């Protein structure tokens, strides 16, 4: 079955450490997105990508980086510059076309050790 | 500013009854899409229903339907014959332009309504 796979489900970061969250989709979707979800704040867009080797900053990109070397993959790195990384991270993808909805992975919970 | 307001942080309903979740939004765009997503305790975000702003007919998906009032910028979700599996956080969202993204759009999200369906 097609879908979006995020791994790991839980991740712990030490102070000063960079960590990478994986997102893979086999839906042949063009666009991919990373969101951060905090309690009481809804979803906020971190980065998005429309095609391979192209990505743009969203609303809260500071302290994060991404790459899009393959259409299927859009990994997110949480760098040591992100001082408050504890959150639930959701990856999404969608096909281009009016009204096409975003499809989501199961998320990664990142916590500070 | 483009915003979504869900004025009911928490709601509860008895199994088999009907409940309506409210959503208002603000945008200067004339064409956009609106969505309701549910997020059960498993945390997976699942599409419930979508509506194109140009269509006057309200969207329906089985037990889920919307009341879309474009002039009032209102997009409420009605759940009929509520089931225990409907217990979840419900988010309202609409599409907004992205900078340097052509026809790509981002979603503007509300803060959610936590719905509990009681047996």
Tab-separated table of N, CA, C and O in Angstrom, chain A residues 1-112:
chain	number	residue	atom	x	y	z
A	1	UNK	N	0.834	-1.185	0.000
A	1	UNK	CA	0.000	0.000	0.000
A	1	UNK	C	0.876	1.246	0.000
A	1	UNK	O	1.919	1.278	0.645
A	2	UNK	N	0.430	2.300	-0.731
A	2	UNK	CA	1.179	3.523	-0.747
A	2	UNK	C	0.978	4.302	0.518
A	2	UNK	O	-0.079	4.240	1.153
A	3	UNK	N	2.019	5.062	0.874
A	3	UNK	CA	1.892	5.868	2.074
A	3	UNK	C	3.157	6.635	2.363
A	3	UNK	O	4.075	6.704	1.546
A	4	UNK	N	3.173	7.254	3.532
A	4	UNK	CA	4.313	8.039	3.992
A	4	UNK	C	4.856	7.397	5.254
A	4	UNK	O	4.089	7.143	6.195
A	5	UNK	N	6.143	7.134	5.252
A	5	UNK	CA	6.781	6.500	6.399
A	5	UNK	C	7.733	7.469	7.072
A	5	UNK	O	8.641	7.996	6.432
A	6	UNK	N	7.494	7.708	8.343
A	6	UNK	CA	8.397	8.529	9.129
A	6	UNK	C	9.117	7.649	10.139
A	6	UNK	O	8.511	6.777	10.760
A	7	UNK	N	10.405	7.914	10.294
A	7	UNK	CA	11.163	7.183	11.308
A	7	UNK	C	12.239	8.078	11.888
A	7	UNK	O	12.718	9.000	11.227
A	8	UNK	N	12.617	7.818	13.144
A	8	UNK	CA	11.988	6.876	14.062
A	8	UNK	C	10.698	7.430	14.621
A	8	UNK	O	10.370	8.601	14.384
A	9	UNK	N	9.982	6.654	15.375
A	9	UNK	CA	8.752	7.119	15.997
A	9	UNK	C	9.080	8.027	17.186
A	9	UNK	O	8.391	9.013	17.451
A	10	UNK	N	10.128	7.667	17.922
A	10	UNK	CA	10.603	8.477	19.050
A	10	UNK	C	12.094	8.737	18.879
A	10	UNK	O	12.835	7.840	18.464
A	11	UNK	N	12.517	9.943	19.225
A	11	UNK	CA	13.916	10.320	19.051
A	11	UNK	C	14.311	11.227	20.214
A	11	UNK	O	13.532	12.099	20.625
A	12	UNK	N	15.521	11.015	20.701
A	12	UNK	CA	16.020	11.821	21.800
A	12	UNK	C	17.287	12.527	21.357
A	12	UNK	O	18.155	11.925	20.729
A	13	UNK	N	17.394	13.789	21.714
A	13	UNK	CA	18.549	14.589	21.321
A	13	UNK	C	19.304	15.085	22.544
A	13	UNK	O	18.698	15.562	23.504
A	14	UNK	N	20.604	14.959	22.468
A	14	UNK	CA	21.451	15.524	23.515
A	14	UNK	C	21.763	16.968	23.164
A	14	UNK	O	21.687	17.379	22.005
A	15	UNK	N	22.161	17.737	24.169
A	15	UNK	CA	22.527	19.127	23.942
A	15	UNK	C	23.656	19.214	22.917
A	15	UNK	O	24.614	18.448	22.965
A	16	UNK	N	23.534	20.140	21.959
A	16	UNK	CA	24.582	20.347	20.978
A	16	UNK	C	24.620	19.340	19.851
A	16	UNK	O	25.515	19.366	19.003
A	17	UNK	N	23.651	18.465	19.815
A	17	UNK	CA	23.650	17.395	18.811
A	17	UNK	C	22.676	17.709	17.679
A	17	UNK	O	21.608	18.277	17.920
A	18	UNK	N	23.059	17.342	16.463
A	18	UNK	CA	22.132	17.386	15.344
A	18	UNK	C	21.460	16.019	15.220
A	18	UNK	O	22.115	14.995	15.397
A	19	UNK	N	20.189	16.016	14.892
A	19	UNK	CA	19.490	14.757	14.649
A	19	UNK	C	18.693	14.882	13.357
A	19	UNK	O	18.256	15.975	12.992
A	20	UNK	N	18.513	13.746	12.684
A	20	UNK	CA	17.803	13.741	11.412
A	20	UNK	C	16.572	12.854	11.483
A	20	UNK	O	16.652	11.706	11.925
A	21	UNK	N	15.444	13.411	11.041
A	21	UNK	CA	14.185	12.697	10.981
A	21	UNK	C	13.951	12.280	9.535
A	21	UNK	O	14.078	13.090	8.610
A	22	UNK	N	13.587	11.036	9.369
A	22	UNK	CA	13.403	10.500	8.025
A	22	UNK	C	11.950	10.594	7.581
A	22	UNK	O	11.021	10.415	8.392
A	23	UNK	N	11.743	10.874	6.297
A	23	UNK	CA	10.408	10.875	5.700
A	23	UNK	C	10.522	10.309	4.287
A	23	UNK	O	11.249	10.859	3.449
A	24	UNK	N	9.815	9.219	4.039
A	24	UNK	CA	9.821	8.570	2.731
A	24	UNK	C	8.381	8.370	2.279
A	24	UNK	O	7.540	7.929	3.057
A	25	UNK	N	8.121	8.670	0.991
A	25	UNK	CA	6.782	8.441	0.464
A	25	UNK	C	6.857	7.654	-0.847
A	25	UNK	O	7.766	7.864	-1.651
A	26	UNK	N	5.908	6.750	-1.022
A	26	UNK	CA	5.832	5.971	-2.265
A	26	UNK	C	4.536	6.244	-2.999
A	26	UNK	O	3.991	5.373	-3.686
A	27	UNK	N	4.042	7.472	-2.834
A	27	UNK	CA	2.795	7.895	-3.470
A	27	UNK	C	3.053	8.610	-4.792
A	27	UNK	O	2.101	9.032	-5.457
A	28	UNK	N	4.321	8.794	-5.138
A	28	UNK	CA	4.703	9.541	-6.342
A	28	UNK	C	4.201	10.994	-6.270
A	28	UNK	O	3.865	11.600	-7.298
A	29	UNK	N	4.147	11.528	-5.068
A	29	UNK	CA	3.717	12.906	-4.892
A	29	UNK	C	4.851	13.874	-5.190
A	29	UNK	O	6.027	13.586	-4.969
A	30	UNK	N	4.461	15.044	-5.704
A	30	UNK	CA	5.454	16.029	-6.089
A	30	UNK	C	5.953	16.844	-4.890
A	30	UNK	O	7.142	17.048	-4.710
A	31	UNK	N	5.019	17.340	-4.114
A	31	UNK	CA	5.370	18.257	-3.036
A	31	UNK	C	5.464	17.524	-1.705
A	31	UNK	O	4.706	16.589	-1.434
A	32	UNK	N	6.403	17.968	-0.884
A	32	UNK	CA	6.545	17.421	0.466
A	32	UNK	C	6.715	18.548	1.461
A	32	UNK	O	7.207	19.639	1.108
A	33	UNK	N	6.308	18.284	2.706
A	33	UNK	CA	6.266	19.320	3.732
A	33	UNK	C	6.707	18.746	5.075
A	33	UNK	O	6.470	17.575	5.353
A	34	UNK	N	7.257	19.632	5.897
A	34	UNK	CA	7.516	19.295	7.296
A	34	UNK	C	6.781	20.293	8.187
A	34	UNK	O	6.865	21.520	7.979
A	35	UNK	N	6.087	19.743	9.185
A	35	UNK	CA	5.364	20.553	10.161
A	35	UNK	C	5.864	20.223	11.570
A	35	UNK	O	6.264	19.103	11.855
A	36	UNK	N	5.736	21.215	12.400
A	36	UNK	CA	5.980	21.018	13.824
A	36	UNK	C	4.653	21.216	14.542
A	36	UNK	O	3.901	22.169	14.248
A	37	UNK	N	4.364	20.321	15.494
A	37	UNK	CA	3.135	20.424	16.265
A	37	UNK	C	3.473	20.518	17.752
A	37	UNK	O	4.068	19.608	18.321
A	38	UNK	N	3.091	21.626	18.366
A	38	UNK	CA	3.233	21.825	19.807
A	38	UNK	C	1.850	21.872	20.434
A	38	UNK	O	0.880	22.286	19.782
A	39	UNK	N	1.741	21.496	21.694
A	39	UNK	CA	0.429	21.544	22.353
A	39	UNK	C	-0.149	22.949	22.317
A	39	UNK	O	0.530	23.922	22.652
A	40	UNK	N	-1.398	23.058	21.899
A	40	UNK	CA	-2.083	24.342	21.897
A	40	UNK	C	-1.684	25.286	20.781
A	40	UNK	O	-2.156	26.418	20.743
A	41	UNK	N	-0.814	24.841	19.870
A	41	UNK	CA	-0.366	25.750	18.811
A	41	UNK	C	-0.674	25.240	17.417
A	41	UNK	O	-0.293	25.866	16.453
A	42	UNK	N	-1.335	24.122	17.272
A	42	UNK	CA	-1.637	23.630	15.939
A	42	UNK	C	-0.378	23.269	15.178
A	42	UNK	O	0.684	23.049	15.764
A	43	UNK	N	-0.464	23.218	13.861
A	43	UNK	CA	0.666	22.842	13.013
A	43	UNK	C	1.324	24.082	12.421
A	43	UNK	O	0.643	24.987	11.932
A	44	UNK	N	2.636	24.087	12.429
A	44	UNK	CA	3.382	25.186	11.826
A	44	UNK	C	4.358	24.630	10.793
A	44	UNK	O	5.040	23.635	11.043
A	45	UNK	N	4.433	25.297	9.650
A	45	UNK	CA	5.221	24.822	8.510
A	45	UNK	C	6.694	25.159	8.700
A	45	UNK	O	7.062	26.320	8.903
A	46	UNK	N	7.555	24.146	8.579
A	46	UNK	CA	8.991	24.339	8.744
A	46	UNK	C	9.664	24.544	7.381
A	46	UNK	O	10.327	25.543	7.147
A	47	UNK	N	9.518	23.580	6.507
A	47	UNK	CA	10.083	23.616	5.153
A	47	UNK	C	9.123	22.929	4.207
A	47	UNK	O	8.328	22.076	4.605
A	48	UNK	N	9.234	23.261	2.920
A	48	UNK	CA	8.495	22.555	1.908
A	48	UNK	C	9.344	22.428	0.650
A	48	UNK	O	10.294	23.182	0.440
A	49	UNK	N	8.970	21.462	-0.180
A	49	UNK	CA	9.710	21.200	-1.411
A	49	UNK	C	8.718	20.824	-2.499
A	49	UNK	O	7.784	20.054	-2.257
A	50	UNK	N	8.953	21.359	-3.665
A	50	UNK	CA	8.046	21.073	-4.779
A	50	UNK	C	8.638	20.083	-5.766
A	50	UNK	O	7.907	19.350	-6.427
A	51	UNK	N	9.955	20.121	-5.906
A	51	UNK	CA	10.625	19.208	-6.836
A	51	UNK	C	11.971	18.833	-6.242
A	51	UNK	O	12.456	19.455	-5.290
A	52	UNK	N	12.593	17.851	-6.839
A	52	UNK	CA	13.900	17.395	-6.392
A	52	UNK	C	14.902	18.544	-6.474
A	52	UNK	O	14.866	19.364	-7.395
A	53	UNK	N	15.757	18.603	-5.459
A	53	UNK	CA	16.823	19.604	-5.367
A	53	UNK	C	16.309	21.031	-5.201
A	53	UNK	O	17.053	21.995	-5.444
A	54	UNK	N	15.065	21.166	-4.802
A	54	UNK	CA	14.519	22.492	-4.518
A	54	UNK	C	13.701	22.442	-3.244
A	54	UNK	O	12.877	21.536	-3.064
A	55	UNK	N	13.912	23.391	-2.343
A	55	UNK	CA	13.110	23.477	-1.135
A	55	UNK	C	13.100	24.928	-0.657
A	55	UNK	O	13.990	25.717	-1.004
A	56	UNK	N	12.078	25.256	0.115
A	56	UNK	CA	11.891	26.626	0.572
A	56	UNK	C	11.593	26.640	2.064
A	56	UNK	O	10.997	25.702	2.595
A	57	UNK	N	11.963	27.728	2.714
A	57	UNK	CA	11.672	27.882	4.134
A	57	UNK	C	10.184	28.140	4.340
A	57	UNK	O	9.556	28.869	3.573
A	58	UNK	N	9.663	27.567	5.395
A	58	UNK	CA	8.299	27.857	5.809
A	58	UNK	C	8.303	28.956	6.849
A	58	UNK	O	9.143	29.851	6.844
A	59	UNK	N	7.384	28.848	7.791
A	59	UNK	CA	7.197	29.917	8.775
A	59	UNK	C	8.176	29.855	9.950
A	59	UNK	O	8.410	30.857	10.611
A	60	UNK	N	8.737	28.676	10.219
A	60	UNK	CA	9.605	28.536	11.395
A	60	UNK	C	10.845	27.727	11.056
A	60	UNK	O	11.180	26.756	11.712
A	61	UNK	N	11.601	28.134	10.027
A	61	UNK	CA	12.715	27.335	9.510
A	61	UNK	C	13.995	27.451	10.342
A	61	UNK	O	14.905	26.618	10.198
A	62	UNK	N	14.103	28.430	11.197
A	62	UNK	CA	15.360	28.637	11.917
A	62	UNK	C	15.696	27.440	12.797
A	62	UNK	O	14.869	26.975	13.587
A	63	UNK	N	16.924	26.949	12.655
A	63	UNK	CA	17.368	25.807	13.442
A	63	UNK	C	17.093	24.468	12.780
A	63	UNK	O	17.371	23.422	13.369
A	64	UNK	N	16.561	24.496	11.579
A	64	UNK	CA	16.252	23.275	10.833
A	64	UNK	C	16.910	23.330	9.458
A	64	UNK	O	17.171	24.398	8.924
A	65	UNK	N	17.163	22.159	8.875
A	65	UNK	CA	17.609	22.085	7.495
A	65	UNK	C	17.007	20.847	6.847
A	65	UNK	O	16.612	19.900	7.543
A	66	UNK	N	16.902	20.870	5.523
A	66	UNK	CA	16.319	19.753	4.780
A	66	UNK	C	17.132	19.510	3.516
A	66	UNK	O	17.979	20.307	3.127
A	67	UNK	N	16.829	18.406	2.860
A	67	UNK	CA	17.363	18.108	1.536
A	67	UNK	C	16.289	17.369	0.759
A	67	UNK	O	15.386	16.766	1.341
A	68	UNK	N	16.384	17.431	-0.572
A	68	UNK	CA	15.440	16.683	-1.415
A	68	UNK	C	16.226	16.147	-2.610
A	68	UNK	O	16.148	16.644	-3.725
A	69	UNK	N	17.007	15.130	-2.342
A	69	UNK	CA	17.847	14.526	-3.388
A	69	UNK	C	17.075	13.515	-4.222
A	69	UNK	O	17.472	13.204	-5.344
A	70	UNK	N	16.013	12.981	-3.663
A	70	UNK	CA	15.152	12.046	-4.384
A	70	UNK	C	13.708	12.483	-4.204
A	70	UNK	O	13.343	13.047	-3.170
A	71	UNK	N	12.876	12.166	-5.173
A	71	UNK	CA	11.471	12.560	-5.097
A	71	UNK	C	10.800	11.937	-3.889
A	71	UNK	O	9.908	12.522	-3.289
A	72	UNK	N	11.232	10.722	-3.527
A	72	UNK	CA	10.550	9.979	-2.475
A	72	UNK	C	10.954	10.419	-1.072
A	72	UNK	O	10.304	10.064	-0.099
A	73	UNK	N	12.055	11.152	-0.939
A	73	UNK	CA	12.643	11.360	0.376
A	73	UNK	C	12.816	12.836	0.704
A	73	UNK	O	13.266	13.617	-0.140
A	74	UNK	N	12.515	13.184	1.946
A	74	UNK	CA	12.608	14.593	2.378
A	74	UNK	C	13.022	14.609	3.852
A	74	UNK	O	12.226	14.927	4.732
A	75	UNK	N	14.270	14.319	4.164
A	75	UNK	CA	14.698	14.276	5.564
A	75	UNK	C	14.837	15.659	6.179
A	75	UNK	O	15.214	16.623	5.500
A	76	UNK	N	14.544	15.739	7.459
A	76	UNK	CA	14.634	16.981	8.229
A	76	UNK	C	15.721	16.836	9.286
A	76	UNK	O	15.697	15.878	10.065
A	77	UNK	N	16.665	17.773	9.315
A	77	UNK	CA	17.692	17.787	10.354
A	77	UNK	C	17.378	18.895	11.348
A	77	UNK	O	17.179	20.047	10.950
A	78	UNK	N	17.310	18.512	12.608
A	78	UNK	CA	17.125	19.478	13.692
A	78	UNK	C	18.514	19.782	14.223
A	78	UNK	O	19.177	18.899	14.790
A	79	UNK	N	18.985	20.987	14.014
A	79	UNK	CA	20.362	21.318	14.390
A	79	UNK	C	20.435	21.801	15.825
A	79	UNK	O	19.408	22.098	16.463
A	80	UNK	N	21.648	21.937	16.311
A	80	UNK	CA	21.864	22.414	17.677
A	80	UNK	C	21.424	23.869	17.828
A	80	UNK	O	21.246	24.356	18.944
A	81	UNK	N	21.225	24.563	16.704
A	81	UNK	CA	20.763	25.953	16.762
A	81	UNK	C	19.281	26.056	17.148
A	81	UNK	O	18.814	27.127	17.539
A	82	UNK	N	18.565	24.952	17.054
A	82	UNK	CA	17.147	24.926	17.456
A	82	UNK	C	17.111	24.698	18.954
A	82	UNK	O	17.332	23.580	19.434
A	83	UNK	N	16.826	25.759	19.707
A	83	UNK	CA	16.958	25.707	21.160
A	83	UNK	C	15.785	25.043	21.859
A	83	UNK	O	15.897	24.675	23.031
A	84	UNK	N	14.683	24.903	21.192
A	84	UNK	CA	13.513	24.271	21.795
A	84	UNK	C	12.950	23.226	20.845
A	84	UNK	O	11.871	23.415	20.276
A	85	UNK	N	13.660	22.126	20.646
A	85	UNK	CA	13.242	21.179	19.620
A	85	UNK	C	12.181	20.181	20.068
A	85	UNK	O	11.653	19.461	19.228
A	86	UNK	N	11.858	20.136	21.330
A	86	UNK	CA	10.892	19.152	21.809
A	86	UNK	C	9.524	19.424	21.198
A	86	UNK	O	8.925	20.471	21.446
A	87	UNK	N	9.042	18.503	20.389
A	87	UNK	CA	7.775	18.673	19.682
A	87	UNK	C	7.458	17.385	18.935
A	87	UNK	O	8.255	16.445	18.910
A	88	UNK	N	6.299	17.369	18.324
A	88	UNK	CA	5.876	16.283	17.447
A	88	UNK	C	6.038	16.785	16.018
A	88	UNK	O	5.570	17.870	15.674
A	89	UNK	N	6.749	16.016	15.180
A	89	UNK	CA	7.045	16.446	13.821
A	89	UNK	C	6.280	15.580	12.821
A	89	UNK	O	6.348	14.347	12.866
A	90	UNK	N	5.598	16.249	11.924
A	90	UNK	CA	4.792	15.562	10.918
A	90	UNK	C	5.301	15.887	9.521
A	90	UNK	O	5.546	17.044	9.193
A	91	UNK	N	5.434	14.862	8.713
A	91	UNK	CA	5.805	15.004	7.315
A	91	UNK	C	4.552	14.785	6.464
A	91	UNK	O	3.712	13.938	6.800
A	92	UNK	N	4.414	15.535	5.392
A	92	UNK	CA	3.255	15.397	4.524
A	92	UNK	C	3.687	15.468	3.070
A	92	UNK	O	4.759	15.998	2.746
A	93	UNK	N	2.852	14.969	2.196
A	93	UNK	CA	3.100	15.090	0.765
A	93	UNK	C	1.778	15.260	0.051
A	93	UNK	O	0.705	14.953	0.601
A	94	UNK	N	1.857	15.788	-1.163
A	94	UNK	CA	0.640	15.922	-1.956
A	94	UNK	C	0.990	15.953	-3.424
A	94	UNK	O	2.102	16.317	-3.813
A	95	UNK	N	0.005	15.571	-4.219
A	95	UNK	CA	0.123	15.670	-5.666
A	95	UNK	C	-0.270	17.079	-6.051
A	95	UNK	O	-1.155	17.694	-5.434
A	96	UNK	N	0.362	17.633	-7.075
A	96	UNK	CA	-0.055	18.942	-7.551
A	96	UNK	C	-1.436	18.850	-8.186
A	96	UNK	O	-1.798	17.855	-8.769
A	97	UNK	N	-2.180	19.910	-8.087
A	97	UNK	CA	-3.526	19.951	-8.648
A	97	UNK	C	-4.439	20.610	-7.655
A	97	UNK	O	-4.289	20.424	-6.441
A	98	UNK	N	-5.404	21.381	-8.168
A	98	UNK	CA	-6.274	22.104	-7.276
A	98	UNK	C	-6.974	21.201	-6.278
A	98	UNK	O	-7.559	20.191	-6.664
A	99	UNK	N	-6.893	21.561	-5.025
A	99	UNK	CA	-7.638	20.839	-4.014
A	99	UNK	C	-7.048	19.532	-3.568
A	99	UNK	O	-7.632	18.851	-2.729
A	100	UNK	N	-5.911	19.143	-4.135
A	100	UNK	CA	-5.315	17.893	-3.694
A	100	UNK	C	-4.914	18.015	-2.223
A	100	UNK	O	-4.185	18.928	-1.852
A	101	UNK	N	-5.360	17.110	-1.398
A	101	UNK	CA	-5.058	17.228	0.023
A	101	UNK	C	-3.642	16.769	0.350
A	101	UNK	O	-3.020	16.032	-0.409
A	102	UNK	N	-3.159	17.205	1.493
A	102	UNK	CA	-1.898	16.696	1.990
A	102	UNK	C	-2.158	15.390	2.729
A	102	UNK	O	-3.132	15.253	3.464
A	103	UNK	N	-1.254	14.430	2.514
A	103	UNK	CA	-1.302	13.147	3.207
A	103	UNK	C	-0.151	13.132	4.198
A	103	UNK	O	0.944	13.588	3.888
A	104	UNK	N	-0.391	12.569	5.373
A	104	UNK	CA	0.570	12.670	6.461
A	104	UNK	C	1.143	11.316	6.855
A	104	UNK	O	0.483	10.277	6.750
A	105	UNK	N	2.367	11.377	7.365
A	105	UNK	CA	2.957	10.227	8.014
A	105	UNK	C	2.477	10.144	9.456
A	105	UNK	O	1.657	10.951	9.897
A	106	UNK	N	3.008	9.169	10.193
A	106	UNK	CA	2.569	8.947	11.572
A	106	UNK	C	3.299	9.818	12.581
A	106	UNK	O	2.958	9.795	13.767
A	107	UNK	N	4.304	10.558	12.134
A	107	UNK	CA	4.968	11.505	13.012
A	107	UNK	C	6.156	10.949	13.778
A	107	UNK	O	6.301	9.732	13.945
A	108	UNK	N	6.998	11.880	14.237
A	108	UNK	CA	8.141	11.562	15.099
A	108	UNK	C	8.083	12.473	16.307
A	108	UNK	O	7.947	13.689	16.162
A	109	UNK	N	8.193	11.863	17.486
A	109	UNK	CA	8.238	12.638	18.729
A	109	UNK	C	9.691	12.842	19.103
A	109	UNK	O	10.420	11.885	19.344
A	110	UNK	N	10.128	14.102	19.137
A	110	UNK	CA	11.509	14.436	19.481
A	110	UNK	C	11.551	15.039	20.881
A	110	UNK	O	10.761	15.945	21.188
A	111	UNK	N	12.453	14.534	21.695
A	111	UNK	CA	12.595	15.043	23.058
A	111	UNK	C	14.069	15.323	23.357
A	111	UNK	O	14.960	14.712	22.765
A	112	UNK	N	14.277	16.226	24.308
A	112	UNK	CA	15.641	16.565	24.744
A	112	UNK	C	16.029	15.661	25.913
A	112	UNK	O	15.234	15.462	26.832
